[in-house]
PDB file of C-alpha atoms in Angstrom:
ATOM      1  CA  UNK A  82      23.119  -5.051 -10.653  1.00  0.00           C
ATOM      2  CA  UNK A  83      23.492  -8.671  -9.080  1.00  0.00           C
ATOM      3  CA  UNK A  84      22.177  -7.336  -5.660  1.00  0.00           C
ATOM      4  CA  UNK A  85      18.498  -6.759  -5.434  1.00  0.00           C
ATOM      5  CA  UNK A  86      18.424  -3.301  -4.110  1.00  0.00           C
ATOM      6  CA  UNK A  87      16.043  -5.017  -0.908  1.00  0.00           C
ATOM      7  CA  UNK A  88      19.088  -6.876  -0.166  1.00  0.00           C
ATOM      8  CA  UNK A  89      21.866  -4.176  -0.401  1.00  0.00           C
ATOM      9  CA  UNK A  90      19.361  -1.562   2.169  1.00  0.00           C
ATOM     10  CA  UNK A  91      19.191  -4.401   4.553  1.00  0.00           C
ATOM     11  CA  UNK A  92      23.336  -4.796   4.513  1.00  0.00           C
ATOM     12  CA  UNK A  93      23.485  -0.991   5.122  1.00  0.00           C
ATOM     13  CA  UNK A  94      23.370  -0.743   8.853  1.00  0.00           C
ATOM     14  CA  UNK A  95      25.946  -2.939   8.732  1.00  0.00           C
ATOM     15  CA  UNK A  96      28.512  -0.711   6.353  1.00  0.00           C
ATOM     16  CA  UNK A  97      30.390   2.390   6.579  1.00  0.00           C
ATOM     17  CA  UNK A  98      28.033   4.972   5.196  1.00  0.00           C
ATOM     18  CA  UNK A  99      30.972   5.960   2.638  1.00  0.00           C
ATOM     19  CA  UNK A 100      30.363   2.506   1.167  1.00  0.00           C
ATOM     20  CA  UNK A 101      26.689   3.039   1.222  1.00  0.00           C
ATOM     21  CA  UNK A 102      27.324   6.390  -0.637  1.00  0.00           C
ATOM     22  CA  UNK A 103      29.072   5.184  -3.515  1.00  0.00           C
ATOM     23  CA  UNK A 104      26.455   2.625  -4.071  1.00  0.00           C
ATOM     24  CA  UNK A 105      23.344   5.320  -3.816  1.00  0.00           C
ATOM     25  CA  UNK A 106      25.862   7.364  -6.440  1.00  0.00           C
ATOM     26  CA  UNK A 107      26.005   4.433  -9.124  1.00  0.00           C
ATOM     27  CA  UNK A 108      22.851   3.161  -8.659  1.00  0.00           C
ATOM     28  CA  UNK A 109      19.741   4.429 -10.548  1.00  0.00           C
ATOM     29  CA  UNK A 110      16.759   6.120  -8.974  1.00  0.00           C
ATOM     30  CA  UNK A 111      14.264   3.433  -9.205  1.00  0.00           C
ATOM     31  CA  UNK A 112      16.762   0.902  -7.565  1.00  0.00           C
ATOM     32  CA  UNK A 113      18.163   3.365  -5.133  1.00  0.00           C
ATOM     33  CA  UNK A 114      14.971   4.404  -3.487  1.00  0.00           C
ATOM     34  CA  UNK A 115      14.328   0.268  -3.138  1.00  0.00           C
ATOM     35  CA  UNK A 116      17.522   0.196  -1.416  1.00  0.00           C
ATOM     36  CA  UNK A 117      16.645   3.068   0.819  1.00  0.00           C
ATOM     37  CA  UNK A 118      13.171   1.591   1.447  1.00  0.00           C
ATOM     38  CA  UNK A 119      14.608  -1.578   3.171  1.00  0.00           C
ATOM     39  CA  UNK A 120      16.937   0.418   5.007  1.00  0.00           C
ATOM     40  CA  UNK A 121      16.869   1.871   8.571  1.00  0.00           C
ATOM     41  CA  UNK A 122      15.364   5.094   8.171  1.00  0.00           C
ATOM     42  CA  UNK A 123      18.130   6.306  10.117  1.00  0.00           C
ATOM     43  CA  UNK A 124      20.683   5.310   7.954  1.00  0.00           C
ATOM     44  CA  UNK A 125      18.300   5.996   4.484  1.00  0.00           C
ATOM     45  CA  UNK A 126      18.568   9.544   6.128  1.00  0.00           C
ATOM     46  CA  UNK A 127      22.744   9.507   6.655  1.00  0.00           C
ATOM     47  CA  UNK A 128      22.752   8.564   3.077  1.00  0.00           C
ATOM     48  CA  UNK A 129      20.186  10.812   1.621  1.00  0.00           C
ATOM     49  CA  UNK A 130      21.998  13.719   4.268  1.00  0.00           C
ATOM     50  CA  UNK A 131      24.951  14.468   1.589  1.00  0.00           C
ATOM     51  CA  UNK A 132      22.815  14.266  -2.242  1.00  0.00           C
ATOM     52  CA  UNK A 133      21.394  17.679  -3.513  1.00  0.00           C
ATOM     53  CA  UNK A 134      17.975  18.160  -2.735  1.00  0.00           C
ATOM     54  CA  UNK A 135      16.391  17.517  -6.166  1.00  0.00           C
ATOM     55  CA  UNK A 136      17.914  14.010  -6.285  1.00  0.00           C
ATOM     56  CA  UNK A 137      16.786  13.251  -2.743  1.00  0.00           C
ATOM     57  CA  UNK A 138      13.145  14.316  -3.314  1.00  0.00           C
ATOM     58  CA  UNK A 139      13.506  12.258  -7.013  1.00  0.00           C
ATOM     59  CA  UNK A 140      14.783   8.728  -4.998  1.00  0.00           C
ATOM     60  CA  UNK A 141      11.762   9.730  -2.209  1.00  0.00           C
ATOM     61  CA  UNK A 142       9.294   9.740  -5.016  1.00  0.00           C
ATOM     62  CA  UNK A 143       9.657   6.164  -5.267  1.00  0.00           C
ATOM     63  CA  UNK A 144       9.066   5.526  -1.768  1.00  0.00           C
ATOM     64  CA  UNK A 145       5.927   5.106  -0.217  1.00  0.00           C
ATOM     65  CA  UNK A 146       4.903   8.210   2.162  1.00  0.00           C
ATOM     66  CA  UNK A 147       5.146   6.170   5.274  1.00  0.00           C
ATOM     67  CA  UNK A 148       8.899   5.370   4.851  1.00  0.00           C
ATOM     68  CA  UNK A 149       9.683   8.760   3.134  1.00  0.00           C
ATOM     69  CA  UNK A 150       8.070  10.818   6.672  1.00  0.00           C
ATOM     70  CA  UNK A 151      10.243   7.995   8.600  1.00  0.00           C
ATOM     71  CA  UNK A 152      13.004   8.881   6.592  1.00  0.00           C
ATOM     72  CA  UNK A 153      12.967  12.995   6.653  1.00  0.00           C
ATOM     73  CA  UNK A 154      11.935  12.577  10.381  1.00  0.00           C
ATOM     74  CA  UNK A 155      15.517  11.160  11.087  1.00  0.00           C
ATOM     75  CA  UNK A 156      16.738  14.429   9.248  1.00  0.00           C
ATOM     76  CA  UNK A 157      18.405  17.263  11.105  1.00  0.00           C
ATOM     77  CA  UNK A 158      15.718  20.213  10.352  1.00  0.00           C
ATOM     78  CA  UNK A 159      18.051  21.914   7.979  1.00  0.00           C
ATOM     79  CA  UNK A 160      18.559  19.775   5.733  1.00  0.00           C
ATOM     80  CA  UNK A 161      15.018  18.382   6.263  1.00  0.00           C
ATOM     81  CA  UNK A 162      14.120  21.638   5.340  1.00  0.00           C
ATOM     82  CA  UNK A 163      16.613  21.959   2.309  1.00  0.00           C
ATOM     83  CA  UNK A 164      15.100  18.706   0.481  1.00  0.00           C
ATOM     84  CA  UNK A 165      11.535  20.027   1.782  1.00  0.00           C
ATOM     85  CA  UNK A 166      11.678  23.515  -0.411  1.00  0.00           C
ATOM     86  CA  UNK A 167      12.168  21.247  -3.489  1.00  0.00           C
ATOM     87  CA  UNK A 168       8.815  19.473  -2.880  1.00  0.00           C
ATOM     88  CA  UNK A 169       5.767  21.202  -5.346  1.00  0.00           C
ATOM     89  CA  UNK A 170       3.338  22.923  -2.319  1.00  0.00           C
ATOM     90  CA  UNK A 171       1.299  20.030  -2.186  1.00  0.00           C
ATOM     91  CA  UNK A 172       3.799  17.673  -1.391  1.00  0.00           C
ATOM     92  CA  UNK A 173       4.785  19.796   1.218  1.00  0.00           C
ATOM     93  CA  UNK A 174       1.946  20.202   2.759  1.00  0.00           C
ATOM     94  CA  UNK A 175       1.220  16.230   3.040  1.00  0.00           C
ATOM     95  CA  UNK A 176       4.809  15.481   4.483  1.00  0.00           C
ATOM     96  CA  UNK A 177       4.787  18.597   6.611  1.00  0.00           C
ATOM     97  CA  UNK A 178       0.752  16.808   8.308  1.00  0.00           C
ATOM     98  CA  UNK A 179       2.265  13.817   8.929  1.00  0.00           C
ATOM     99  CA  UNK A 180       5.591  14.819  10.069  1.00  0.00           C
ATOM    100  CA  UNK A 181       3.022  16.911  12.671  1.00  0.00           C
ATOM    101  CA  UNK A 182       1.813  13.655  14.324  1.00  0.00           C
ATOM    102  CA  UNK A 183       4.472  12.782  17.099  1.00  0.00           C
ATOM    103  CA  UNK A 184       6.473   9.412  15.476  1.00  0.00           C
ATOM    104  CA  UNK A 185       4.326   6.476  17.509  1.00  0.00           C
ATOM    105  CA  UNK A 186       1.163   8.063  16.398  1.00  0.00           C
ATOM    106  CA  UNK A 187      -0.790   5.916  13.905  1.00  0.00           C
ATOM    107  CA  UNK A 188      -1.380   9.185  11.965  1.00  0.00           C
ATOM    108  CA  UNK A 189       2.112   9.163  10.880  1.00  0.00           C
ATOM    109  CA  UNK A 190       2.405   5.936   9.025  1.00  0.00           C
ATOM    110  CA  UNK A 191      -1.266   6.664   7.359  1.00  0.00           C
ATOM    111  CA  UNK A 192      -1.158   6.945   3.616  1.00  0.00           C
ATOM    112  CA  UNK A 193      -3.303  10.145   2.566  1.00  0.00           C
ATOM    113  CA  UNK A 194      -2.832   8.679  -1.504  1.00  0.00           C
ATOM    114  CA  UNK A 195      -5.791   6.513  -1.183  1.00  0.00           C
ATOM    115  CA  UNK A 196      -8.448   5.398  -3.780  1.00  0.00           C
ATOM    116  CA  UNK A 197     -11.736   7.199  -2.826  1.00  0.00           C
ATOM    117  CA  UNK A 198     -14.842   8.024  -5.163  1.00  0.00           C
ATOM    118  CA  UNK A 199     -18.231   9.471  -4.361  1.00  0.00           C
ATOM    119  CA  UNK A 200     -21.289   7.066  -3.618  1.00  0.00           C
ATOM    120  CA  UNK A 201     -23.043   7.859  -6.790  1.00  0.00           C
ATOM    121  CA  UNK A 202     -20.609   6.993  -8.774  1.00  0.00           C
ATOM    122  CA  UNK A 203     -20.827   3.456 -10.690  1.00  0.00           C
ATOM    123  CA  UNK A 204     -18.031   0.604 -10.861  1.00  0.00           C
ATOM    124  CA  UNK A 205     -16.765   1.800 -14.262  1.00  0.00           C
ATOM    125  CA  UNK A 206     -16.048   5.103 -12.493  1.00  0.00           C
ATOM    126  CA  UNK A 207     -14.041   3.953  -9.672  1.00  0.00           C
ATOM    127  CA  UNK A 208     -12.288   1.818 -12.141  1.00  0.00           C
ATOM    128  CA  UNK A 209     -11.660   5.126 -14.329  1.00  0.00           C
ATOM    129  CA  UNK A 210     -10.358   7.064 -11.540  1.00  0.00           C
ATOM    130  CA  UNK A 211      -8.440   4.142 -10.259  1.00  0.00           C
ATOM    131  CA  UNK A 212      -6.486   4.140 -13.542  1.00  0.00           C
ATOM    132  CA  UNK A 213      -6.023   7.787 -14.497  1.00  0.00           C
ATOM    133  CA  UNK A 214      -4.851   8.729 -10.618  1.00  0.00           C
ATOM    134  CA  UNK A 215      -2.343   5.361 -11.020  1.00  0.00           C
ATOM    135  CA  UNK A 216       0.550   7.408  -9.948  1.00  0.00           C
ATOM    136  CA  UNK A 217      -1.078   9.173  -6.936  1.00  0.00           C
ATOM    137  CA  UNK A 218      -2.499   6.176  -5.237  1.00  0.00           C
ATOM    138  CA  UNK A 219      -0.338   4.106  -3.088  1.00  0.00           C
ATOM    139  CA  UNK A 220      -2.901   1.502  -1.895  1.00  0.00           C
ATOM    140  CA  UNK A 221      -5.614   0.076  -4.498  1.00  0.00           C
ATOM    141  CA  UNK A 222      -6.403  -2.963  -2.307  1.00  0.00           C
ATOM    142  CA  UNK A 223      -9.630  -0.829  -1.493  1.00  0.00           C
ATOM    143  CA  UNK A 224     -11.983   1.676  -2.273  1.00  0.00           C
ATOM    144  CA  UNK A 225     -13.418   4.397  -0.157  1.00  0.00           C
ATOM    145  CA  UNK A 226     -16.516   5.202  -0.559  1.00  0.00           C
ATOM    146  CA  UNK A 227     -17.744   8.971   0.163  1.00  0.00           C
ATOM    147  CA  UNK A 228     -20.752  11.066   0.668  1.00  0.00           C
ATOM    148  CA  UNK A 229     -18.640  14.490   0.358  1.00  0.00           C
ATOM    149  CA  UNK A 230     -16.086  14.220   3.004  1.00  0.00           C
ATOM    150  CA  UNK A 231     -17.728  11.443   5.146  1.00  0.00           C
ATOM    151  CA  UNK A 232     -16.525   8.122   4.819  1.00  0.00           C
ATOM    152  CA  UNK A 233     -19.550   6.189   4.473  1.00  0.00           C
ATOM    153  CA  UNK A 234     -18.148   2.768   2.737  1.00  0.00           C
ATOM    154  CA  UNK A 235     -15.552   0.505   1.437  1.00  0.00           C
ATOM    155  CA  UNK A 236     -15.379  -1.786  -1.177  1.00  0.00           C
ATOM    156  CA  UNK A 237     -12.543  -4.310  -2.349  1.00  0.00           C
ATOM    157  CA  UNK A 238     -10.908  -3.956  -5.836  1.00  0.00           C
ATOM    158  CA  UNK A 239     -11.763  -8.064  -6.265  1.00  0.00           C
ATOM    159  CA  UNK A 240     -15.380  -6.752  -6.020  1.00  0.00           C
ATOM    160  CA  UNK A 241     -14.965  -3.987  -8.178  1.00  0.00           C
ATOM    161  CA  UNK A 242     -13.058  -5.802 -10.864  1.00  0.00           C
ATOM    162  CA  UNK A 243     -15.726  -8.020 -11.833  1.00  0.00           C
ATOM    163  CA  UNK A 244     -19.311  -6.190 -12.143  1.00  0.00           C
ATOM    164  CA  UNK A 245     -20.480  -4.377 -15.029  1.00  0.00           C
ATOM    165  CA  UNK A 246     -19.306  -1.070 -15.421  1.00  0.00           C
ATOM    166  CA  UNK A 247     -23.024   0.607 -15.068  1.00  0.00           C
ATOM    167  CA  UNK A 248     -23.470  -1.132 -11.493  1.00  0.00           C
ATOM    168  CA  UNK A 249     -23.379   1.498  -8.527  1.00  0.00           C
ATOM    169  CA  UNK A 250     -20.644   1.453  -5.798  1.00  0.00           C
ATOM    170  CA  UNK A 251     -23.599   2.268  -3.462  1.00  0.00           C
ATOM    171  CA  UNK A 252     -24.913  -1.394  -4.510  1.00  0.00           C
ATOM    172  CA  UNK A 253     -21.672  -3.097  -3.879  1.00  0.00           C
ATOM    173  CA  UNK A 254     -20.252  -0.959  -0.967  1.00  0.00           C
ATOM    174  CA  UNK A 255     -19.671  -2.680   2.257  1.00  0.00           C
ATOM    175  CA  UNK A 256     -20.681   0.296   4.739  1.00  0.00           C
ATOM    176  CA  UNK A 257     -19.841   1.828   8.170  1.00  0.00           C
TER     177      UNK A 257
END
């Protein structure tokens, strides 16, 4: 508990993965996936190669979905596979998209949990959805503004922090 887990991923690379093993099996969840974060994703996946799948998919909760597909791409398919059948279907099917895009492709680092409402909706909407969908959205710096499935705006969470709730996104919306 005197480490930052930041700190102890970044020493990783340069233990035996034994070492880093008995850390990831003392340490909680919360801190463990922050360890595994700042590590290689190469060695995140040496550790993560020898839990049960249930605790690996817990700790990869925690991480964002770019460094969790970085992480199970370094996996040999079996056990990739293994952790994967543990995932709910829809969690699946997001890892098993990205994991489709060969590893330099932008695609792959993308996060799909973005904040996105429809153009009619008002500020106090986005705001609404922004807080009840807390845990699926990674990135609230902005919102995307849609006409069905057409991206057709964005507009900043400072802007949409400080209107009143009735004004329209459409209004506030930088678009194209």
């Amino acid at each position: 508990k005197q480490f930052r887990p930041a700190d102890l991923g970044r020493d990783l690379s340069r233990r035996p993965i034994d070492e880093g093993r008995a850390i990831l099996d003392v340490i909680d969840d919360r801190r463990g996936a922050a360890m595994l974060r700042a590590a290689h994703p190469v060695v995140a996946a040496q550790l993560l190669g020898g839990l049960e799948a249930p605790r690996t998919c817990h700790l990869l909760q925690f991480i964002p979905t770019d460094h969790e597909v970085a992480i199970l791409g370094e996996l040999p398919p079996g056990r990739r596979a293994e952790i994967e059948r543990a995932y709910t279907p829809d969690e699946k099917a997001t890892i098993d998209r990205l994991l489709a895009y060969p590893e330099s492709a932008v695609g792959r680092i993308m996060s799909p949990k973005i904040w996105r409402c429809d153009r009619g909706a008002s500020v106090g909407d986005a705001m609404d959805i922004l807080r009840d969908r807390a845990d699926d959205i990674e990135v609230a710096v902005n919102c995307y503004i849609t006409d069905g499935a057409t991206l057709v705006g964005v507009a900043p969470l400072r802007e949409l922090a400080t209107p009143e709730r009735t004004t329209p996104l459409a209004r506030i919306m930088t678009p194209h």
